[in-house]
mmCIF file of C-alpha atoms in Angstrom:
data_model
loop_
_atom_site.group_PDB
_atom_site.id
_atom_site.type_symbol
_atom_site.label_atom_id
_atom_site.label_comp_id
_atom_site.label_asym_id
_atom_site.label_seq_id
_atom_site.Cartn_x
_atom_site.Cartn_y
_atom_site.Cartn_z
ATOM 1 C CA UNK A 226 -2.790 -23.089 -3.376
ATOM 2 C CA UNK A 227 -0.926 -25.392 -0.889
ATOM 3 C CA UNK A 228 -2.476 -26.399 2.748
ATOM 4 C CA UNK A 229 -2.885 -24.094 5.438
ATOM 5 C CA UNK A 230 0.347 -22.623 6.902
ATOM 6 C CA UNK A 231 -1.249 -20.987 9.881
ATOM 7 C CA UNK A 232 -4.691 -20.729 11.385
ATOM 8 C CA UNK A 233 -6.453 -18.199 13.531
ATOM 9 C CA UNK A 234 -10.020 -18.719 14.076
ATOM 10 C CA UNK A 235 -11.075 -15.366 15.636
ATOM 11 C CA UNK A 236 -8.913 -12.368 14.673
ATOM 12 C CA UNK A 237 -10.181 -8.798 14.825
ATOM 13 C CA UNK A 238 -11.244 -7.642 11.224
ATOM 14 C CA UNK A 239 -9.595 -4.260 11.728
ATOM 15 C CA UNK A 240 -6.662 -4.371 13.737
ATOM 16 C CA UNK A 241 -6.181 -0.601 13.449
ATOM 17 C CA UNK A 242 -9.690 0.804 13.945
ATOM 18 C CA UNK A 243 -9.896 2.875 17.122
ATOM 19 C CA UNK A 244 -12.980 1.827 19.223
ATOM 20 C CA UNK A 245 -14.728 4.681 21.217
ATOM 21 C CA UNK A 246 -15.729 2.415 23.996
ATOM 22 C CA UNK A 247 -14.879 -0.896 25.550
ATOM 23 C CA UNK A 248 -18.355 -2.223 24.504
ATOM 24 C CA UNK A 249 -17.598 -1.217 20.869
ATOM 25 C CA UNK A 250 -14.488 -2.920 20.852
ATOM 26 C CA UNK A 251 -15.673 -5.935 22.347
ATOM 27 C CA UNK A 252 -18.279 -6.003 19.633
ATOM 28 C CA UNK A 253 -16.008 -5.403 16.660
ATOM 29 C CA UNK A 254 -16.119 -7.848 13.900
ATOM 30 C CA UNK A 255 -13.689 -10.895 13.964
ATOM 31 C CA UNK A 256 -12.733 -12.953 10.927
ATOM 32 C CA UNK A 257 -10.797 -16.253 10.251
ATOM 33 C CA UNK A 258 -7.201 -16.241 9.088
ATOM 34 C CA UNK A 259 -6.074 -19.523 6.933
ATOM 35 C CA UNK A 260 -2.701 -18.580 5.449
ATOM 36 C CA UNK A 261 -1.979 -20.828 2.392
ATOM 37 C CA UNK A 262 0.648 -20.455 -0.552
ATOM 38 C CA UNK A 263 -0.616 -18.756 -3.421
ATOM 39 C CA UNK A 264 0.011 -21.140 -6.681
ATOM 40 C CA UNK A 265 0.136 -18.053 -8.997
ATOM 41 C CA UNK A 266 3.190 -15.882 -7.469
ATOM 42 C CA UNK A 267 4.307 -17.659 -4.604
ATOM 43 C CA UNK A 268 2.986 -15.178 -2.038
ATOM 44 C CA UNK A 269 0.992 -16.169 1.183
ATOM 45 C CA UNK A 270 -2.634 -15.377 1.040
ATOM 46 C CA UNK A 271 -5.662 -15.628 3.632
ATOM 47 C CA UNK A 272 -7.996 -18.100 1.741
ATOM 48 C CA UNK A 273 -10.640 -17.396 4.329
ATOM 49 C CA UNK A 274 -10.528 -13.654 3.695
ATOM 50 C CA UNK A 275 -13.867 -11.572 3.418
ATOM 51 C CA UNK A 276 -13.453 -8.034 2.083
ATOM 52 C CA UNK A 277 -16.950 -7.164 3.565
ATOM 53 C CA UNK A 278 -15.504 -7.470 7.033
ATOM 54 C CA UNK A 279 -12.727 -4.991 6.391
ATOM 55 C CA UNK A 280 -14.841 -2.017 6.059
ATOM 56 C CA UNK A 281 -12.436 0.990 6.312
ATOM 57 C CA UNK A 282 -13.732 4.431 8.083
ATOM 58 C CA UNK A 283 -12.448 7.363 9.650
ATOM 59 C CA UNK A 284 -11.772 5.272 12.703
ATOM 60 C CA UNK A 285 -8.856 3.388 10.949
ATOM 61 C CA UNK A 286 -5.762 4.989 11.942
ATOM 62 C CA UNK A 287 -2.311 3.310 11.227
ATOM 63 C CA UNK A 288 0.140 6.185 10.803
ATOM 64 C CA UNK A 289 3.518 5.893 12.323
ATOM 65 C CA UNK A 290 4.840 9.143 11.731
ATOM 66 C CA UNK A 291 4.558 9.963 15.571
ATOM 67 C CA UNK A 292 7.688 7.838 16.032
ATOM 68 C CA UNK A 293 10.657 9.881 15.567
ATOM 69 C CA UNK A 294 12.518 6.686 14.556
ATOM 70 C CA UNK A 295 10.038 5.813 11.805
ATOM 71 C CA UNK A 296 9.485 9.418 10.700
ATOM 72 C CA UNK A 297 13.366 9.963 10.335
ATOM 73 C CA UNK A 298 13.484 6.797 8.018
ATOM 74 C CA UNK A 299 10.594 8.170 5.869
ATOM 75 C CA UNK A 300 12.112 11.299 5.274
ATOM 76 C CA UNK A 301 15.277 9.460 4.351
ATOM 77 C CA UNK A 302 13.126 7.312 2.090
ATOM 78 C CA UNK A 303 11.428 10.564 0.460
ATOM 79 C CA UNK A 304 14.764 12.060 -0.337
ATOM 80 C CA UNK A 305 16.167 8.953 -1.711
ATOM 81 C CA UNK A 306 13.222 8.364 -4.097
ATOM 82 C CA UNK A 307 13.213 12.314 -5.250
ATOM 83 C CA UNK A 308 16.911 12.047 -6.164
ATOM 84 C CA UNK A 309 16.470 8.708 -8.044
ATOM 85 C CA UNK A 310 13.259 9.903 -9.730
ATOM 86 C CA UNK A 311 14.147 13.464 -10.028
ATOM 87 C CA UNK A 312 12.874 13.599 -13.709
ATOM 88 C CA UNK A 313 9.602 12.169 -12.912
ATOM 89 C CA UNK A 314 8.306 14.484 -9.957
ATOM 90 C CA UNK A 315 6.126 16.607 -12.086
ATOM 91 C CA UNK A 316 2.789 14.648 -11.056
ATOM 92 C CA UNK A 317 3.324 12.467 -7.851
ATOM 93 C CA UNK A 318 0.326 10.354 -6.658
ATOM 94 C CA UNK A 319 0.092 8.714 -3.488
ATOM 95 C CA UNK A 320 -2.570 5.769 -3.714
ATOM 96 C CA UNK A 321 -3.595 4.980 -0.199
ATOM 97 C CA UNK A 322 -2.141 7.973 1.107
ATOM 98 C CA UNK A 323 -3.769 8.111 4.659
ATOM 99 C CA UNK A 324 -3.253 11.494 6.162
ATOM 100 C CA UNK A 325 -0.711 12.690 3.184
ATOM 101 C CA UNK A 326 2.298 12.333 5.629
ATOM 102 C CA UNK A 327 4.498 10.677 3.094
ATOM 103 C CA UNK A 328 3.148 12.919 0.123
ATOM 104 C CA UNK A 329 4.111 15.956 2.022
ATOM 105 C CA UNK A 330 7.702 14.750 2.516
ATOM 106 C CA UNK A 331 7.983 13.880 -1.266
ATOM 107 C CA UNK A 332 6.686 17.559 -1.954
ATOM 108 C CA UNK A 333 9.457 18.989 0.759
ATOM 109 C CA UNK A 334 12.161 16.924 -1.313
ATOM 110 C CA UNK A 335 11.233 18.472 -4.519
ATOM 111 C CA UNK A 336 8.210 16.882 -5.961
ATOM 112 C CA UNK A 337 5.825 19.421 -8.098
ATOM 113 C CA UNK A 338 2.270 18.615 -7.980
ATOM 114 C CA UNK A 339 1.246 15.983 -5.361
ATOM 115 C CA UNK A 340 -2.168 14.245 -5.119
ATOM 116 C CA UNK A 341 -2.962 11.665 -2.614
ATOM 117 C CA UNK A 342 -6.061 9.316 -2.976
ATOM 118 C CA UNK A 343 -7.650 7.707 0.141
ATOM 119 C CA UNK A 344 -11.095 5.960 -0.275
ATOM 120 C CA UNK A 345 -11.154 4.893 3.433
ATOM 121 C CA UNK A 346 -11.483 8.549 4.573
ATOM 122 C CA UNK A 347 -14.403 10.681 4.651
ATOM 123 C CA UNK A 348 -14.425 13.898 2.423
ATOM 124 C CA UNK A 349 -14.190 16.044 5.816
ATOM 125 C CA UNK A 350 -10.994 14.376 6.786
ATOM 126 C CA UNK A 351 -9.594 14.584 3.377
ATOM 127 C CA UNK A 352 -9.978 18.317 3.482
ATOM 128 C CA UNK A 353 -8.288 18.458 7.086
ATOM 129 C CA UNK A 354 -5.418 16.289 5.770
ATOM 130 C CA UNK A 355 -4.955 18.656 2.709
ATOM 131 C CA UNK A 356 -5.098 21.797 5.189
ATOM 132 C CA UNK A 357 -2.545 20.219 7.621
ATOM 133 C CA UNK A 358 0.134 18.823 5.072
ATOM 134 C CA UNK A 359 -0.299 21.293 2.171
ATOM 135 C CA UNK A 360 -0.929 18.328 -0.495
ATOM 136 C CA UNK A 361 -4.078 17.445 -2.192
ATOM 137 C CA UNK A 362 -5.783 14.689 -0.690
ATOM 138 C CA UNK A 363 -8.836 13.089 -2.258
ATOM 139 C CA UNK A 364 -11.661 10.885 -0.639
ATOM 140 C CA UNK A 365 -11.547 8.759 -3.641
ATOM 141 C CA UNK A 366 -10.003 5.510 -5.137
ATOM 142 C CA UNK A 367 -7.254 5.584 -7.820
ATOM 143 C CA UNK A 368 -7.814 5.836 -10.870
ATOM 144 C CA UNK A 369 -11.307 6.106 -10.672
ATOM 145 C CA UNK A 370 -11.189 9.604 -8.837
ATOM 146 C CA UNK A 371 -8.032 10.744 -11.049
ATOM 147 C CA UNK A 372 -10.105 12.535 -13.855
ATOM 148 C CA UNK A 373 -7.444 13.451 -16.323
ATOM 149 C CA UNK A 374 -4.421 13.296 -14.049
ATOM 150 C CA UNK A 375 -1.465 11.458 -15.601
ATOM 151 C CA UNK A 376 0.873 10.733 -12.871
ATOM 152 C CA UNK A 377 4.673 10.677 -13.532
ATOM 153 C CA UNK A 378 5.380 8.865 -10.564
ATOM 154 C CA UNK A 379 3.197 6.795 -8.072
ATOM 155 C CA UNK A 380 3.768 5.565 -4.579
ATOM 156 C CA UNK A 381 1.900 2.681 -2.970
ATOM 157 C CA UNK A 382 2.987 2.133 0.645
ATOM 158 C CA UNK A 383 1.188 -0.471 2.564
ATOM 159 C CA UNK A 384 -1.886 -0.656 0.525
ATOM 160 C CA UNK A 385 -1.316 -3.804 -1.434
ATOM 161 C CA UNK A 386 -1.522 -6.364 1.145
ATOM 162 C CA UNK A 387 -4.877 -5.142 2.179
ATOM 163 C CA UNK A 388 -6.208 -5.659 -1.419
ATOM 164 C CA UNK A 389 -8.280 -8.814 -2.158
ATOM 165 C CA UNK A 390 -7.279 -8.863 -5.917
ATOM 166 C CA UNK A 391 -3.861 -7.282 -6.225
ATOM 167 C CA UNK A 392 -3.321 -7.995 -10.052
ATOM 168 C CA UNK A 393 -6.512 -6.002 -11.372
ATOM 169 C CA UNK A 394 -5.515 -3.173 -8.877
ATOM 170 C CA UNK A 395 -1.990 -2.957 -10.269
ATOM 171 C CA UNK A 396 -3.130 -3.016 -13.759
ATOM 172 C CA UNK A 397 -5.519 -0.150 -13.116
ATOM 173 C CA UNK A 398 -2.677 1.980 -11.871
ATOM 174 C CA UNK A 399 -0.528 0.824 -14.835
ATOM 175 C CA UNK A 400 -3.238 2.023 -17.344
ATOM 176 C CA UNK A 401 -3.406 5.529 -15.734
ATOM 177 C CA UNK A 402 0.181 6.364 -15.963
ATOM 178 C CA UNK A 403 1.905 8.922 -18.210
ATOM 179 C CA UNK A 404 4.388 7.128 -20.497
ATOM 180 C CA UNK A 405 7.771 6.526 -18.631
ATOM 181 C CA UNK A 406 6.094 6.753 -15.096
ATOM 182 C CA UNK A 407 7.626 5.385 -12.093
ATOM 183 C CA UNK A 408 6.205 3.187 -9.338
ATOM 184 C CA UNK A 409 7.276 2.895 -5.661
ATOM 185 C CA UNK A 410 5.688 -0.188 -3.760
ATOM 186 C CA UNK A 411 6.200 -0.697 -0.129
ATOM 187 C CA UNK A 412 4.455 -3.727 1.653
ATOM 188 C CA UNK A 413 5.320 -5.729 4.904
ATOM 189 C CA UNK A 414 8.009 -8.515 4.258
ATOM 190 C CA UNK A 415 6.568 -12.113 4.411
ATOM 191 C CA UNK A 416 10.305 -13.127 4.748
ATOM 192 C CA UNK A 417 10.643 -11.108 7.795
ATOM 193 C CA UNK A 418 7.615 -12.322 9.024
ATOM 194 C CA UNK A 419 8.580 -15.971 8.916
ATOM 195 C CA UNK A 420 12.104 -15.627 9.956
ATOM 196 C CA UNK A 421 11.160 -13.630 13.160
ATOM 197 C CA UNK A 422 7.943 -15.723 13.891
ATOM 198 C CA UNK A 423 6.380 -12.383 13.965
ATOM 199 C CA UNK A 424 2.745 -13.731 14.361
ATOM 200 C CA UNK A 425 1.468 -10.198 15.850
ATOM 201 C CA UNK A 426 2.029 -9.156 12.123
ATOM 202 C CA UNK A 427 -0.478 -11.526 10.832
ATOM 203 C CA UNK A 428 -3.403 -9.252 10.511
ATOM 204 C CA UNK A 429 -6.861 -9.885 9.276
ATOM 205 C CA UNK A 430 -6.736 -6.830 7.142
ATOM 206 C CA UNK A 431 -3.544 -7.959 5.535
ATOM 207 C CA UNK A 432 -4.938 -10.796 3.162
ATOM 208 C CA UNK A 433 -1.447 -11.059 1.328
ATOM 209 C CA UNK A 434 1.911 -11.484 2.543
ATOM 210 C CA UNK A 435 4.428 -11.109 -0.337
ATOM 211 C CA UNK A 436 8.138 -12.222 -0.792
ATOM 212 C CA UNK A 437 10.549 -10.378 -3.012
ATOM 213 C CA UNK A 438 9.961 -12.887 -5.722
ATOM 214 C CA UNK A 439 6.284 -12.937 -5.596
ATOM 215 C CA UNK A 440 6.071 -9.345 -5.708
ATOM 216 C CA UNK A 441 8.399 -9.082 -8.710
ATOM 217 C CA UNK A 442 6.222 -11.517 -10.373
ATOM 218 C CA UNK A 443 3.225 -9.730 -9.850
ATOM 219 C CA UNK A 444 4.471 -6.581 -10.946
ATOM 220 C CA UNK A 445 5.710 -7.861 -14.047
ATOM 221 C CA UNK A 446 2.192 -9.512 -14.703
ATOM 222 C CA UNK A 447 0.529 -6.044 -14.222
ATOM 223 C CA UNK A 448 2.680 -4.367 -16.827
ATOM 224 C CA UNK A 449 5.739 -3.012 -15.227
ATOM 225 C CA UNK A 450 9.444 -3.595 -15.359
ATOM 226 C CA UNK A 451 11.164 -4.057 -11.957
ATOM 227 C CA UNK A 452 14.311 -1.987 -11.332
ATOM 228 C CA UNK A 453 15.242 -2.367 -7.840
ATOM 229 C CA UNK A 454 13.821 -4.573 -4.900
ATOM 230 C CA UNK A 455 14.832 -5.407 -1.551
ATOM 231 C CA UNK A 456 14.110 -4.617 2.169
ATOM 232 C CA UNK A 457 13.768 -1.784 4.218
ATOM 233 C CA UNK A 458 13.134 -0.475 7.953
ATOM 234 C CA UNK A 459 15.407 -3.090 9.290
ATOM 235 C CA UNK A 460 14.093 -5.707 6.850
ATOM 236 C CA UNK A 461 10.446 -5.408 8.090
ATOM 237 C CA UNK A 462 9.234 -4.055 4.714
ATOM 238 C CA UNK A 463 9.759 -5.010 1.225
ATOM 239 C CA UNK A 464 10.302 -2.337 -1.432
ATOM 240 C CA UNK A 465 10.139 -2.240 -5.064
ATOM 241 C CA UNK A 466 10.962 0.540 -7.848
ATOM 242 C CA UNK A 467 9.385 -0.292 -11.263
ATOM 243 C CA UNK A 468 8.715 1.705 -14.587
ATOM 244 C CA UNK A 469 5.735 1.006 -16.885
ATOM 245 C CA UNK A 470 6.915 -1.590 -19.076
ATOM 246 C CA UNK A 471 6.423 0.132 -22.713
ATOM 247 C CA UNK A 472 7.648 -3.038 -24.513
ATOM 248 C CA UNK A 473 4.040 -4.355 -23.651
ATOM 249 C CA UNK A 474 0.598 -2.519 -23.903
ATOM 250 C CA UNK A 475 -0.989 -1.846 -20.680
ATOM 251 C CA UNK A 476 -2.927 -4.973 -19.657
ATOM 252 C CA UNK A 477 -6.637 -4.635 -19.208
ATOM 253 C CA UNK A 478 -7.494 -3.926 -15.493
#
C-alpha cells in the first residue's frame, strides 16, 4: 500500500445511523480514516478501518427511494437489467437489500422468485419489508442464510464498499450461484469522488473506494467474467455486470 492520500481523525462510524436524541448523536462512536492505495487491485482503502465500529442495526437507514429523481433512475435500471438478463430471472437475489425496494422493482420488471438478504435488519423489520414490498426479505447474510436457494441472477448494490474483506465476500457469492448465473454490482465511484473533490462522500463505513479498473480486477479474481462496466447516476456510481466464469472452478471463499 502507498502512503495515506487522505486522513480524517474523527469521523462518525455510521453516517447513516439515525440517533433518537441529541445526546445519543453526540455519543455516537467515531473512527479514523486513512485512505491509502491498495497494492492488489489499485482501489482506495481505509487502512485504519475497524469493522467493530460499524455495527449495523435497525437505526441504519440510507434508502434514497424517497427522491423522485433517484427512484425514476432506479426503475429505469431495473427495467434495463430485466431486459438484458431476461433468461436469468427465475431466481433473483439482492444481497444487502435494505428494505427490498430495488428487488420490488425487479419483480415488477419481470423477475419470478425474488429473495433479499439484509443481515443488518432485525427479523421484525425484515417481515415488515416483505409485507410492504411483496418480496421475501431475510434477516440473514448471503449465502449462509440461503439454504438450497440457487440464484440465477444476483444484485449487490452499495454493499461491497462496506465489506472489510471484499474478495472472500464475492467468492462466497460466486460459490452459491447456479450455472451461468449473472451478477450486477454497484458501488460509489472513486473516480467521481476524486474528480469532484467530494469529501462529503468519504464515509467511515465505506472502507473501500473502487475505480472501474480495480473493481474489474477484483471480480475477475473472485471467479467472474466481466461483461459490462461503466458509470451510472450521473457518474456517481460504478456499475459492473458479470457472469460466473465457468472456465475456472469457483474459488474457495
